[in-house]
CSV table of C-alpha atoms in Angstrom, one decimal:
chain,number,residue,atom,x,y,z
A,71,MET,CA,109.2,100.6,103.9
A,72,LEU,CA,111.3,100.5,107.0
A,73,ASP,CA,111.7,96.7,106.7
A,74,ILE,CA,112.9,97.2,103.1
A,75,ILE,CA,115.5,99.8,104.3
A,76,HIS,CA,116.7,97.3,106.9
A,77,LYS,CA,117.3,94.7,104.2
A,78,PHE,CA,119.9,97.0,102.6
A,79,LYS,CA,121.7,98.2,105.7
A,80,LYS,CA,125.0,97.0,104.4
A,81,ILE,CA,125.0,99.7,101.7
A,82,ILE,CA,123.1,102.4,103.6
A,83,SER,CA,125.0,104.9,105.7
A,84,SER,CA,122.0,106.9,106.9
A,85,VAL,CA,118.3,107.6,106.3
A,86,ASN,CA,116.3,110.9,106.7
A,87,ILE,CA,112.6,110.1,106.7
A,88,ILE,CA,110.8,113.3,105.8
A,89,LYS,CA,107.2,111.9,105.7
A,90,TYR,CA,105.8,108.5,106.4
A,91,ASP,CA,102.0,108.2,106.8
A,92,ILE,CA,100.1,104.9,106.6
A,93,GLU,CA,96.3,105.2,106.2
A,94,PRO,CA,93.6,102.6,105.5
A,95,ILE,CA,93.4,103.8,101.8
A,96,GLY,CA,97.1,104.4,101.1
A,97,TYR,CA,100.4,105.7,102.2
A,98,ARG,CA,102.9,108.5,101.8
A,99,PHE,CA,106.6,107.9,102.0
A,100,HIS,CA,109.2,110.6,101.4
A,101,ALA,CA,112.8,110.0,102.4
A,102,GLU,CA,116.5,110.6,101.6
A,103,ILE,CA,118.6,107.5,101.7
A,104,TYR,CA,122.4,108.0,101.9
A,105,PHE,CA,124.7,105.2,100.7
A,106,ILE,CA,128.2,104.1,101.8
A,107,ASN,CA,129.7,105.4,98.5
A,108,GLY,CA,128.4,109.0,99.1
A,109,TYR,CA,125.5,108.7,96.7
A,110,LYS,CA,121.9,109.3,97.8
A,111,LEU,CA,118.4,108.4,96.8
A,112,ILE,CA,115.4,110.8,97.1
A,113,VAL,CA,112.3,108.7,97.4
A,114,ARG,CA,108.7,109.9,96.9
A,115,ASP,CA,106.2,107.1,96.9
A,116,TYR,CA,102.5,107.8,97.4
A,117,GLN,CA,99.5,105.5,97.1
A,118,PHE,CA,96.0,106.9,97.2
A,119,GLU,CA,93.2,104.4,96.8
A,120,ASP,CA,93.9,102.9,93.3
A,121,LYS,CA,96.4,105.5,92.2
A,122,ARG,CA,100.2,105.5,92.8
A,123,LYS,CA,102.6,108.4,92.2
A,124,TYR,CA,106.3,107.8,92.6
A,125,SER,CA,109.8,109.1,91.8
A,126,PHE,CA,113.1,107.7,92.8
A,127,ASN,CA,116.0,110.1,92.1
A,128,TRP,CA,119.4,108.6,92.5
A,129,LEU,CA,122.1,111.2,92.8
A,130,ASP,CA,125.9,111.0,92.9
A,131,ASN,CA,128.1,112.7,95.5
A,132,LYS,CA,127.9,116.0,93.6
A,133,ASP,CA,124.1,115.8,93.3
A,134,ASN,CA,124.2,114.9,89.6
A,135,LEU,CA,121.4,112.6,88.5
A,136,VAL,CA,122.5,109.0,87.9
A,137,ILE,CA,119.0,107.5,87.3
A,138,ARG,CA,115.5,108.7,87.9
A,139,TRP,CA,112.6,106.3,88.0
A,140,GLY,CA,109.2,107.8,87.8
A,141,ASN,CA,105.6,107.5,86.6
A,142,ALA,CA,103.4,109.9,84.9
A,143,VAL,CA,100.2,107.9,84.4
A,144,GLN,CA,97.9,110.7,85.7
A,145,TRP,CA,99.6,113.3,83.6
A,146,ASN,CA,100.3,111.4,80.4
A,147,VAL,CA,97.5,109.9,78.3
A,148,ASN,CA,100.1,108.0,76.3
A,149,LEU,CA,100.5,105.0,78.6
A,150,VAL,CA,103.5,103.7,76.5
A,151,ASN,CA,105.6,106.5,78.0
A,152,ALA,CA,103.9,106.7,81.4
A,153,PHE,CA,106.7,104.9,83.2
A,154,GLN,CA,110.2,106.1,82.6
A,155,LYS,CA,113.8,105.5,83.6
A,156,SER,CA,115.9,108.6,83.0
A,157,MET,CA,119.7,108.3,82.8
A,158,LYS,CA,121.8,111.4,82.1
A,159,GLU,CA,121.0,112.2,78.5
A,160,LYS,CA,118.5,109.4,77.6
A,161,ILE,CA,115.0,108.5,78.7
A,162,GLU,CA,113.7,105.0,78.3
A,163,PRO,CA,110.2,103.7,78.6
A,164,TYR,CA,110.1,101.5,81.7
A,165,PHE,CA,107.8,99.4,83.8
A,166,LYS,CA,106.3,100.0,87.2
A,167,VAL,CA,109.0,100.0,89.8
A,168,PHE,CA,109.0,99.6,93.5
A,169,PHE,CA,111.3,100.9,96.3
A,170,GLU,CA,112.9,97.5,96.9
A,171,GLU,CA,113.7,97.0,93.2
A,172,VAL,CA,115.5,100.4,93.0
A,173,LEU,CA,117.6,99.5,96.1
A,174,TYR,CA,118.5,96.1,94.5
A,175,GLU,CA,119.8,98.0,91.4
A,176,ILE,CA,121.8,100.4,93.6
A,177,GLU,CA,123.2,97.6,95.7
A,178,GLU,CA,124.4,95.8,92.5
A,179,TYR,CA,126.1,99.0,91.4
A,180,ILE,CA,127.8,99.6,94.7
A,181,ASN,CA,129.0,95.9,95.0
A,182,LYS,CA,130.3,95.9,91.4
A,183,LYS,CA,132.2,99.2,92.1
A,184,LYS,CA,133.8,97.7,95.2
A,185,ILE,CA,135.0,94.6,93.3
A,186,PHE,CA,136.4,96.8,90.5
A,187,GLU,CA,138.2,99.1,93.0
A,188,LYS,CA,139.9,96.1,94.6
A,189,LYS,CA,141.6,95.1,91.3
């Protein structure tokens, strides 16, 4: 996880790691990532044996939800809707997502915003 954070250091202003445990059968990672544009990402990613539970909540500088990626496999027998991407007023079925993929999407947003602001 820390090596992934390092990859995105150009867009990250600070990191608050709340919990980071690595065990032989899994890991627990809970952190707040603050970006150069004032937005933040609240990360909860837990792997236990063969089960994974995660949520990535991307918030703007007023703590309004921009996007939430999450899974509900253990709580939802309908696997079609088990993985979701929530954006303001709509929720879409989604695929499994990983921390690095979320950071790529945020990086793309920040870089596009910078280009637009220069015009």
